[in-house]
Coordinates of C-alpha atoms and ligand atoms in Angstrom, one line a residue:
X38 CA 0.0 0.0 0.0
X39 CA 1.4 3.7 -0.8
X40 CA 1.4 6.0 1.6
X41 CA 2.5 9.6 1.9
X42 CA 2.5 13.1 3.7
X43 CA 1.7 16.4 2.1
X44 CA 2.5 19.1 3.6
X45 CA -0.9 21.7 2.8
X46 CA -0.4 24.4 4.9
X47 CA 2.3 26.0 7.9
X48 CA 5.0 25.2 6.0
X49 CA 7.8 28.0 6.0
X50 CA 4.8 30.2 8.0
X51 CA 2.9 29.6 11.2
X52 CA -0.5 29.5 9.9
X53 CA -3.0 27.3 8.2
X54 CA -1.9 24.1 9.8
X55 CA -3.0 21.2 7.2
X56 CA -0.8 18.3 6.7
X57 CA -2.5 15.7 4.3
X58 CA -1.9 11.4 5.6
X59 CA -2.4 9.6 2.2
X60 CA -2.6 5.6 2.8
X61 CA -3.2 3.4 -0.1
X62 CA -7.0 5.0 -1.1
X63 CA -8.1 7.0 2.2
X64 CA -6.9 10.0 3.0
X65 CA -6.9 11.8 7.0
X66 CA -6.3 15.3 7.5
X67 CA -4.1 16.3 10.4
X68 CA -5.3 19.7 11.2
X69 CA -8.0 21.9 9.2
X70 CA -6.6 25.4 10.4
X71 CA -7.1 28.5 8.9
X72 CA -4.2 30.7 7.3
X73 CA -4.1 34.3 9.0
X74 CA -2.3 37.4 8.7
X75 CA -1.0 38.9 5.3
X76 CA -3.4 38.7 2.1
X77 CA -1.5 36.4 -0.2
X78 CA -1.6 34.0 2.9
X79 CA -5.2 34.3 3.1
X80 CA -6.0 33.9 -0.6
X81 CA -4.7 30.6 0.1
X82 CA -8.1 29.8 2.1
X83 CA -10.0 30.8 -1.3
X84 CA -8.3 28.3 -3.3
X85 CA -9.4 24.6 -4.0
X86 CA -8.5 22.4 -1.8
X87 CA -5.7 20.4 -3.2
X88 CA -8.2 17.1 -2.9
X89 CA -11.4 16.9 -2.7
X90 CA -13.2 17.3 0.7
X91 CA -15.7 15.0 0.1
X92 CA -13.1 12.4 -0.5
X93 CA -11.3 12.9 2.9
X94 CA -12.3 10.1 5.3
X95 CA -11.3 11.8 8.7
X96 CA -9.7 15.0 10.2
X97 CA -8.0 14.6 13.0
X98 CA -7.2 17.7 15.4
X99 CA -4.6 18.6 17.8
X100 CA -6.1 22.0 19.0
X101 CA -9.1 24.3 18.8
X102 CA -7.1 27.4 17.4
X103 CA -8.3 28.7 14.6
X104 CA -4.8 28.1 12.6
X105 CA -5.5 24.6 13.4
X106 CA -9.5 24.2 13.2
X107 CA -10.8 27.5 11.4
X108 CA -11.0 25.6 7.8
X109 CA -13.5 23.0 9.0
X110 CA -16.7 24.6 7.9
X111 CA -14.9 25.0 4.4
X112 CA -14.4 21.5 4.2
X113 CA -18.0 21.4 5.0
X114 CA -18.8 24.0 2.5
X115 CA -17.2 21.9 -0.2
X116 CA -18.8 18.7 1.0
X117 CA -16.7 17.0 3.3
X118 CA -19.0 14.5 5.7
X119 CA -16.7 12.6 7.7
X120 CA -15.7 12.5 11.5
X121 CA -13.7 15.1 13.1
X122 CA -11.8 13.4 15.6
X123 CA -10.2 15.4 18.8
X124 CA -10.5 15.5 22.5
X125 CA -13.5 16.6 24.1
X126 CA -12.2 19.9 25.2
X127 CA -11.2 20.8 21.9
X128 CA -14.9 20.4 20.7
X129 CA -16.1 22.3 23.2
X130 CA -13.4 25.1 22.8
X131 CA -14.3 24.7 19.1
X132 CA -18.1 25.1 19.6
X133 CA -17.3 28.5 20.8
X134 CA -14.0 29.2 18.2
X135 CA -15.6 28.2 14.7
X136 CA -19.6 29.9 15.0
X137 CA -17.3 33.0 15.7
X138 CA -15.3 33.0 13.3
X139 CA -18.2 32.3 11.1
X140 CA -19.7 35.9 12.4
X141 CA -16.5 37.7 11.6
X142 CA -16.1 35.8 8.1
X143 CA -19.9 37.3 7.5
X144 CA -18.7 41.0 9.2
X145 CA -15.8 41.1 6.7
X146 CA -17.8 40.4 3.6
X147 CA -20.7 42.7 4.9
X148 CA -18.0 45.7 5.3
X149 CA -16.1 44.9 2.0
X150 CA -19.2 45.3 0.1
X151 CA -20.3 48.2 2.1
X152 CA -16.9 49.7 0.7
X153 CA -18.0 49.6 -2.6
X154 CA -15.3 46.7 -4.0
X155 CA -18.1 45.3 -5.7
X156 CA -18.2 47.6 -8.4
X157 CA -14.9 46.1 -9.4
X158 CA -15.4 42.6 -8.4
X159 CA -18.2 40.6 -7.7
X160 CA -19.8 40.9 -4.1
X161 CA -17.6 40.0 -1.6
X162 CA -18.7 36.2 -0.5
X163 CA -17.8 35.3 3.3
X164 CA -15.1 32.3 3.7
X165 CA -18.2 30.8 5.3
X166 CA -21.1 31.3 7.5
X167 CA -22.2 30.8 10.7
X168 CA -24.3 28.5 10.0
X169 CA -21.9 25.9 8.2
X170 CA -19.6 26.5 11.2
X171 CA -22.6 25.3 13.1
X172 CA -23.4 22.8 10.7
X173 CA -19.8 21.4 11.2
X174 CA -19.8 20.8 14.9
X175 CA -21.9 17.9 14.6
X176 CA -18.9 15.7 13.1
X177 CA -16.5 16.3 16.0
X178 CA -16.0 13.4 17.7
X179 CA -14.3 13.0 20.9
X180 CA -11.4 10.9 21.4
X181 CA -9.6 10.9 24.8
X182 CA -6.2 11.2 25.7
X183 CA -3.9 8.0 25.4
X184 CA -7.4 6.1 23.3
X185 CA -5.5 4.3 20.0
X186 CA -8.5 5.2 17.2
X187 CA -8.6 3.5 13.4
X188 CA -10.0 6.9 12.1
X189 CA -9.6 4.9 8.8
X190 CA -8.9 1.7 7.1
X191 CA -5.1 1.3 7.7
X192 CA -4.5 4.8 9.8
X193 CA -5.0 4.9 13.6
X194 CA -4.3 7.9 15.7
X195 CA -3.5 8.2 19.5
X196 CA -3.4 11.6 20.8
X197 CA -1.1 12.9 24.2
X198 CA -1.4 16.2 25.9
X199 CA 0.3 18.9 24.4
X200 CA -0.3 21.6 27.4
X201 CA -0.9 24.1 24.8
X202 CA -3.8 24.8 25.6
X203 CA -7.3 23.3 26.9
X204 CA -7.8 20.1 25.2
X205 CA -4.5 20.3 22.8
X206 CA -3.0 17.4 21.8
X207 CA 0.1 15.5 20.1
X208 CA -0.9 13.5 17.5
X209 CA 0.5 9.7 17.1
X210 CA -0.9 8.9 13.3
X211 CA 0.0 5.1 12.8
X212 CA 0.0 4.3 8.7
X213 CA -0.5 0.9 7.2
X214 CA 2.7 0.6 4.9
X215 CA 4.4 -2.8 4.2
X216 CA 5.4 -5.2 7.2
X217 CA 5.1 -2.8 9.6
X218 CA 2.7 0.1 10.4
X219 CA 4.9 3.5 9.6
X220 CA 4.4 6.2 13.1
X221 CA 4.1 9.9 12.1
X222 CA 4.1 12.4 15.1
X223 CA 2.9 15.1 14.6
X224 CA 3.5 17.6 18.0
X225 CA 0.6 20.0 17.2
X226 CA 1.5 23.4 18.9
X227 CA 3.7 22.4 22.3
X228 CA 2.9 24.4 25.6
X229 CA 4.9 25.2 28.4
X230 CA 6.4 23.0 31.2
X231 CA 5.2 24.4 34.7
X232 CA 2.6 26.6 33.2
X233 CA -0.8 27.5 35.5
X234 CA -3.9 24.9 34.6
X235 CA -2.6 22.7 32.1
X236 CA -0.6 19.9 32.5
X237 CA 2.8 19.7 31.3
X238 CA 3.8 18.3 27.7
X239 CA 3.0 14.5 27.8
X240 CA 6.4 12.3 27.1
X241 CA 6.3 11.7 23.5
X242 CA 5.6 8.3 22.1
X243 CA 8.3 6.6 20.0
X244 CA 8.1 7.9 16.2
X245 CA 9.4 7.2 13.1
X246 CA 8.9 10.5 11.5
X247 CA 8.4 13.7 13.4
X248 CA 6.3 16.9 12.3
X249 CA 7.8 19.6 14.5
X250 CA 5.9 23.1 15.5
X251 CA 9.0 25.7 15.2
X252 CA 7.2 28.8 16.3
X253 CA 10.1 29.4 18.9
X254 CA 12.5 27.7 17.5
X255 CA 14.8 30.8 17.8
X256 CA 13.7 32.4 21.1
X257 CA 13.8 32.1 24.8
X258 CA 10.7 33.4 27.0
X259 CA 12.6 35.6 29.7
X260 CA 10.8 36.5 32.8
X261 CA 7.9 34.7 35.0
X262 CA 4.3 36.2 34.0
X263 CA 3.3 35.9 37.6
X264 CA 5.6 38.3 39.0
X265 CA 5.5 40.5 36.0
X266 CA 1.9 40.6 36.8
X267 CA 2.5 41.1 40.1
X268 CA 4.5 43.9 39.5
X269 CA 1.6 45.6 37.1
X270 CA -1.0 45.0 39.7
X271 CA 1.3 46.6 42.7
X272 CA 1.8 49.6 40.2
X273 CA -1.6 50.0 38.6
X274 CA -2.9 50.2 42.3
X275 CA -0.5 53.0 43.2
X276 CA -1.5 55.1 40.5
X277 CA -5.6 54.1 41.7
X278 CA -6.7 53.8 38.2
X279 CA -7.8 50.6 36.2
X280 CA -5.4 48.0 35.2
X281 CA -6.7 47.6 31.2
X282 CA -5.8 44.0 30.2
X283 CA -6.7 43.6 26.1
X284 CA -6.9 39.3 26.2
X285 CA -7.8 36.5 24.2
X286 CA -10.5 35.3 25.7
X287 CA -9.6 31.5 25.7
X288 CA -6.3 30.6 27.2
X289 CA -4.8 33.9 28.2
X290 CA -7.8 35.0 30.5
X291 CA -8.0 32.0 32.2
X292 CA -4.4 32.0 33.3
X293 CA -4.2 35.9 34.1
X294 CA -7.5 35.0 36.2
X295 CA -5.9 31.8 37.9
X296 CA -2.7 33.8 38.5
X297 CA -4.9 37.0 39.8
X298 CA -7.3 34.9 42.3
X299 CA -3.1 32.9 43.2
X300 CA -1.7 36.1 43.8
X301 CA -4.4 37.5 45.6
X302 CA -5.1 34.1 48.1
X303 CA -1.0 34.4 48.7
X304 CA -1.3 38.2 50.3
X305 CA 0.7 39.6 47.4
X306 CA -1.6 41.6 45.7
X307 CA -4.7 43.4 47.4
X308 CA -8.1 42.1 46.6
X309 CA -9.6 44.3 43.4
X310 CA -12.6 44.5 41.7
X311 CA -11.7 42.0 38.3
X312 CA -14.7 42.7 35.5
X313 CA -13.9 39.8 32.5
X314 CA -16.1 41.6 29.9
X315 CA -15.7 39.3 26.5
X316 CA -18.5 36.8 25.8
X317 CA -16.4 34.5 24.6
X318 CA -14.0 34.2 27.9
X319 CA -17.4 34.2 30.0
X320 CA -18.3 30.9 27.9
X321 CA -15.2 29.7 27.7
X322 CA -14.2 30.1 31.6
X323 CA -16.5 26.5 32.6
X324 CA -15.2 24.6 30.1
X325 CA -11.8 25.3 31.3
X326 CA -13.2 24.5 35.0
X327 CA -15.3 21.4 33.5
X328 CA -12.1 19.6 31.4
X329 CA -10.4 17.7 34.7
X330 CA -8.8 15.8 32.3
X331 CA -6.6 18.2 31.4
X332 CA -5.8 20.2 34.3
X333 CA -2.1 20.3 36.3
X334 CA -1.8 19.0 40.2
X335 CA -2.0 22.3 41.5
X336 CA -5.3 22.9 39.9
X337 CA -7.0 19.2 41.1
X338 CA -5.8 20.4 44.8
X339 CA -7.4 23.8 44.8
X340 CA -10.6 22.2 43.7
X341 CA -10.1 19.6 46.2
X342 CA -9.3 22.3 48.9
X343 CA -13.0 23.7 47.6
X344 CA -11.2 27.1 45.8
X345 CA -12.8 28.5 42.9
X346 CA -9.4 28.9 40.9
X347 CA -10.3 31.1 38.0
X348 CA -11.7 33.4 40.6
X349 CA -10.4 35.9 41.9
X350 CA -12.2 37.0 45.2
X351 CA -14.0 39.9 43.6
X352 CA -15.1 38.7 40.3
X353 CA -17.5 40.0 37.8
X354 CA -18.1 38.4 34.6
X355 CA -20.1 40.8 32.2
X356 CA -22.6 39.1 30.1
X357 CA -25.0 42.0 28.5
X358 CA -23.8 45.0 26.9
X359 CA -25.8 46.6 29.7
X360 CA -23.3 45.1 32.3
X361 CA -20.2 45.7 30.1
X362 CA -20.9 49.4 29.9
X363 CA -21.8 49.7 33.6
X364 CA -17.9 48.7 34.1
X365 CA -17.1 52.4 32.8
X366 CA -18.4 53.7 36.0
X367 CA -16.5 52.2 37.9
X368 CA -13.3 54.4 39.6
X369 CA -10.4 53.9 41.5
X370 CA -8.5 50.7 41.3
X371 CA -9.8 47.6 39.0
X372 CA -8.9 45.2 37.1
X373 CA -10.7 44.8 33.5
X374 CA -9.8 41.9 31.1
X375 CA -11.6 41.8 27.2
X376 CA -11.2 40.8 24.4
X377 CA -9.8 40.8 21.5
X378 CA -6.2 40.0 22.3
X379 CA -5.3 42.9 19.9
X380 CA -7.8 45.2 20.7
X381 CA -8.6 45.0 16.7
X382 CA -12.3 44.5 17.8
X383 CA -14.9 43.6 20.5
X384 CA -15.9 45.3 23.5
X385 CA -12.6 46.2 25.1
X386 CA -12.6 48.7 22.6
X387 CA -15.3 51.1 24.3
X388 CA -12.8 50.3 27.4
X389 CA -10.0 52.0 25.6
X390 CA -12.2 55.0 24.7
X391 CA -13.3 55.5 28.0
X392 CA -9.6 54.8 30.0
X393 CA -7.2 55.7 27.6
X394 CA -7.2 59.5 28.2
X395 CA -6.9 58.8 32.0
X396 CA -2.9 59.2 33.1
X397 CA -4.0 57.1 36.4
X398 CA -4.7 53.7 33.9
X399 CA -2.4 50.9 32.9
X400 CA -2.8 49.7 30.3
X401 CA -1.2 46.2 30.3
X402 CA -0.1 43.9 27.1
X403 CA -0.2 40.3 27.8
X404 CA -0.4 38.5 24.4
X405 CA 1.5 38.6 20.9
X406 CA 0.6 42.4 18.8
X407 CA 1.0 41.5 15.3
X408 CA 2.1 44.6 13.5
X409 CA -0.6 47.2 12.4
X410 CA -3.2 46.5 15.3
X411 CA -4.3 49.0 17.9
X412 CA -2.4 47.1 20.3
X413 CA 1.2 47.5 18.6
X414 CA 0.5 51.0 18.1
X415 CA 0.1 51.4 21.9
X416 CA 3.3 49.1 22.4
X417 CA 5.3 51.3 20.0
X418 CA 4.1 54.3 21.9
X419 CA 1.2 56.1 20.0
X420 CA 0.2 59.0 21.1
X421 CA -3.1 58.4 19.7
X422 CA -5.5 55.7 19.0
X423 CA -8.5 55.3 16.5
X424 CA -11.3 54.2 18.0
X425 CA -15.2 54.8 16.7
X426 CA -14.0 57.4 14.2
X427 CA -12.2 59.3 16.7
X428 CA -8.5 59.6 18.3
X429 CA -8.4 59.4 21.6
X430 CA -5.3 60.6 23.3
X431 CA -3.1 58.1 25.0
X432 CA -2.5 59.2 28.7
X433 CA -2.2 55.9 30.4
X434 CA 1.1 54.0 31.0
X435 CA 1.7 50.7 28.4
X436 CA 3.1 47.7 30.0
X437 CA 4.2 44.9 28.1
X438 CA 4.3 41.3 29.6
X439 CA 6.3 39.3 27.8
X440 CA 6.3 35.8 30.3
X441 CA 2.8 34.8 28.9
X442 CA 3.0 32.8 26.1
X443 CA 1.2 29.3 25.3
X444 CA 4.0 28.1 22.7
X445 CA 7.0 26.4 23.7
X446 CA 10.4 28.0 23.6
X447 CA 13.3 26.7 21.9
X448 CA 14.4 25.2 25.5
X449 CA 11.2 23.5 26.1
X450 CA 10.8 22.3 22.8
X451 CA 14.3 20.6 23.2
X452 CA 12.7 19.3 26.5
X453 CA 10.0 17.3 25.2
X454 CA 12.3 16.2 22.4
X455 CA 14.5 14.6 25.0
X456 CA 11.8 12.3 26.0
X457 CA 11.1 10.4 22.6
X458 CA 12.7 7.4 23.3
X459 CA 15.1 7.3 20.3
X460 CA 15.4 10.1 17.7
X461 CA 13.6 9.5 14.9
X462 CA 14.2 9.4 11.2
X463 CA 13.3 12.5 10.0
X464 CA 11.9 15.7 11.4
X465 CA 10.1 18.0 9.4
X466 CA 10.3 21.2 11.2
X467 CA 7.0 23.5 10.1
X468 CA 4.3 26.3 12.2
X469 CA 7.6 29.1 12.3
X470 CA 8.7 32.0 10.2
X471 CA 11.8 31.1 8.0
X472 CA 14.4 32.0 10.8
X473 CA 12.9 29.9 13.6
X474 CA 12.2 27.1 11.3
X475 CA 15.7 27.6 9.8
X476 CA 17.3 27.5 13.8
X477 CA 15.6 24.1 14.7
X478 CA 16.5 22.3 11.8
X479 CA 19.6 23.3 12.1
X480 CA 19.9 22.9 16.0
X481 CA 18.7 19.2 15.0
X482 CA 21.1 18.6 12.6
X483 CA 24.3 19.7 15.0
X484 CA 22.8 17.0 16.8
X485 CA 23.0 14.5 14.5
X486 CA 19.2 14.4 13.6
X487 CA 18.1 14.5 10.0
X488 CA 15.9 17.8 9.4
X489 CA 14.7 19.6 6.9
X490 CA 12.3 22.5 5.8
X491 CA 9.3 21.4 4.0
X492 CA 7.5 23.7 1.3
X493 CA 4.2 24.1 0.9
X494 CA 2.5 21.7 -1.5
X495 CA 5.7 19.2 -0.6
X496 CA 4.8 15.4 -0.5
X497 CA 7.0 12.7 1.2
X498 CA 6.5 9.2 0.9
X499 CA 6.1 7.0 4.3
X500 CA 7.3 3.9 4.1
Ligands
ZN819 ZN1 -2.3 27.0 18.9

């Protein structure tokens, strides 16, 4: 039987995870994600799919991220039917992810027609709805850590934690191919050792080839996010304005929440109001409280212990717009978290307008700000910031954290590396911009390791 692996999207960038298992006739899908960021990436998602959906037997998912998950409802736009198989975190995580993105899909194509490119082109058509993002759901199908699946005839997958983030995964794809069944790892996006909620990196399973995420490959993460937050808090409360966190609301909310409600139980921060205005984090917040399966000792004893641990004492989440726009009465020291991460949208947008010309706020940075957002203009210092048709003057203090981060660094790649229990053929290092995909394979080679660089479209046989 022939089998092969193509390589369909994060190769030589970090988005669009797609990575095509080919074994004799069926064909499984390792990843569905989305590619993001500049516009010749994103044409990508408008153009056929290199095979035909319908023709795909399975998907398989490591993570919920829209880079990994966001092209499902394609898939089901062009007639895909099969199972989507992942854990059942990442279903939940992606019942809240993909409907979303369907909105903003819908958003974009509403505002590009509204700005008249349809007298050049047709009317702008949305990626897909959300409705077909709905319409996907229904073929996730959970599959629990450590569970060996045949998510098709001759291909069986076995997924490990990936501490990443809530319900992320490794992905162990076994492929019928002569004697003896050919093992592809693929490591998904890796997470951090020691980080809050999540459990650590599982050891990986033994591998013949290895399908590496790079998006560190080149960096360290310097500093601890707790103190640096710590630190923010202490300040912020000196000046006795509000401490402005923009956040994404499923990952980074929960941990600044479980490192607030830590901080706070320890005596090292005074207790503050804490308003988490985004939808999205309020819905997310139980499902990272209901997935046990995927949480870290420390969290299993503060539930034990009866804590609430994404709680800080004096919580409010903000459900109604009514209640989100209430928070902009509130004075003196707070804490506000909302979304987006970026502040390129969403309702922490209105919490800009209203703090921004106040010297007493912080305003504090605690995710990646791609270039050309509001929030890398306020981390490069504007003096200004358009927000509703207006600039608003920027008299609070910006604070950068730099400790948060949900990828592995080049260290704690290395770290899980250590644990497969010999090396394995090849490595295919992808998910990085050129110089941290360059670095790893590289680093790998020095080590004797044989690496390389896939392109996109690249096919390599297994077997
Ligand atoms: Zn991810």
């Amino acid at each position: 039987m022939h089998s092969s692996l193509r390589f369909l999207g994060a190769a030589g960038t970090v988005t669009g995870s797609r990575h095509l298992v080919t074994a004799g006739d069926a064909r499984v899908l390792l990843d569905a994600g989305l590619f993001q960021g500049p516009k010749e990436l994103r044409l990508r998602n408008r153009a056929p799919f290199p095979v035909p959906p319908a023709s795909l037997a399975a998907v398989v998912l490591t993570h919920a991220h829209i880079d990994h998950a966001g092209a499902l409802p394609l898939l089901w736009r062009q007639g895909f039917r099969g199972r989507v198989h992942c854990t059942p975190a990442t279903r939940d995580l992606a019942g809240l992810l993909l409907p979303d993105s369907g909105r903003l899909q819908e958003e974009e194509a509403r505002w590009a027609n509204k700005r008249g490119y349809s007298k050049h082109a047709p009317n702008a058509e949305p990626l897909y709805t959300e409705a077909e993002a709905v319409a996907v759901l229904r073929l996730l199908t959970p599959l629990s850590y450590g569970e060996r699946r045949e998510v098709a005839p001759g291909v069986a997958v076995t997924l490990h934690r990936a501490g990443h983030i809530l319900g992320s995964a490794t992905a162990l794809v076994e492929v019928a191919s002569g004697a003896l069944p050919r093992r592809v790892l693929f490591s998904g996006d890796l997470g951090r050792y020691g980080a809050p909620i999540l459990s650590d990196p599982e050891p990986a399973p033994e591998a013949d080839d290895l399908v590496l995420e790079c998006t560190y490959g080149d960096r360290r993460h310097a500093g601890s996010a707790r103190d640096e937050l710590k630190q923010a808090v202490l300040e912020s409360v000196a000046r006795g304005g509000a401490l402005l966190m923009p956040a994404f609301a499923i990952g980074r909310t929960q941990e600044v929440l479980f490192d607030l409600r830590d901080l706070e139980a320890r005596g090292e921060i005074p207790v503050l109001p804490v308003f988490v205005d985004s939808p999205m984090a309020v819905d997310a917040t139980p499902i990272y409280l209901a997935h046990r399966e995927d949480h870290d000792g420390e969290m299993a004893r503060l539930f034990a212990a009866g804590e609430e641990p994404l709680r800080p004492a004096n919580t409010t989440f903000a459900l109604s717009p009514e209640q989100s726009k209430r928070i902009n009465e509130v004075a003196g020291a707070c804490v506000i978290i909302s979304a987006s991460g970026m502040a390129t949208g969403g309702r922490v947008l209105h919490h800009l307008a209203r703090r921004l010309p106040d010297e007493r706020t912080t305003v504090l940075l605690v995710g990646y700000q791609a270039a050309g957002t509001r929030g890398w203009s306020l981390q490069h210092g504007a003096a200004t910031l358009r927000l509703y048709g207006e600039e608003v003057p920027v008299r609070a203090r910006v604070v950068t954290i730099a400790g948060f981060s949900a990828h592995a660094d080049s260290g704690e790649a290395a770290r899980w590396l250590a644990t497969l229990p010999r090396p394995p053929s090849r490595v295919f290092c992808v998910h990085g911009e050129p110089g941290a995909l360059a670095a790893t394979a590289a680093r790998l080679r020095a080590g004797g390791w044989e690496a390389t660089v896939p392109r996109h479209g690249d096919e390599v046989d297994l077997g």
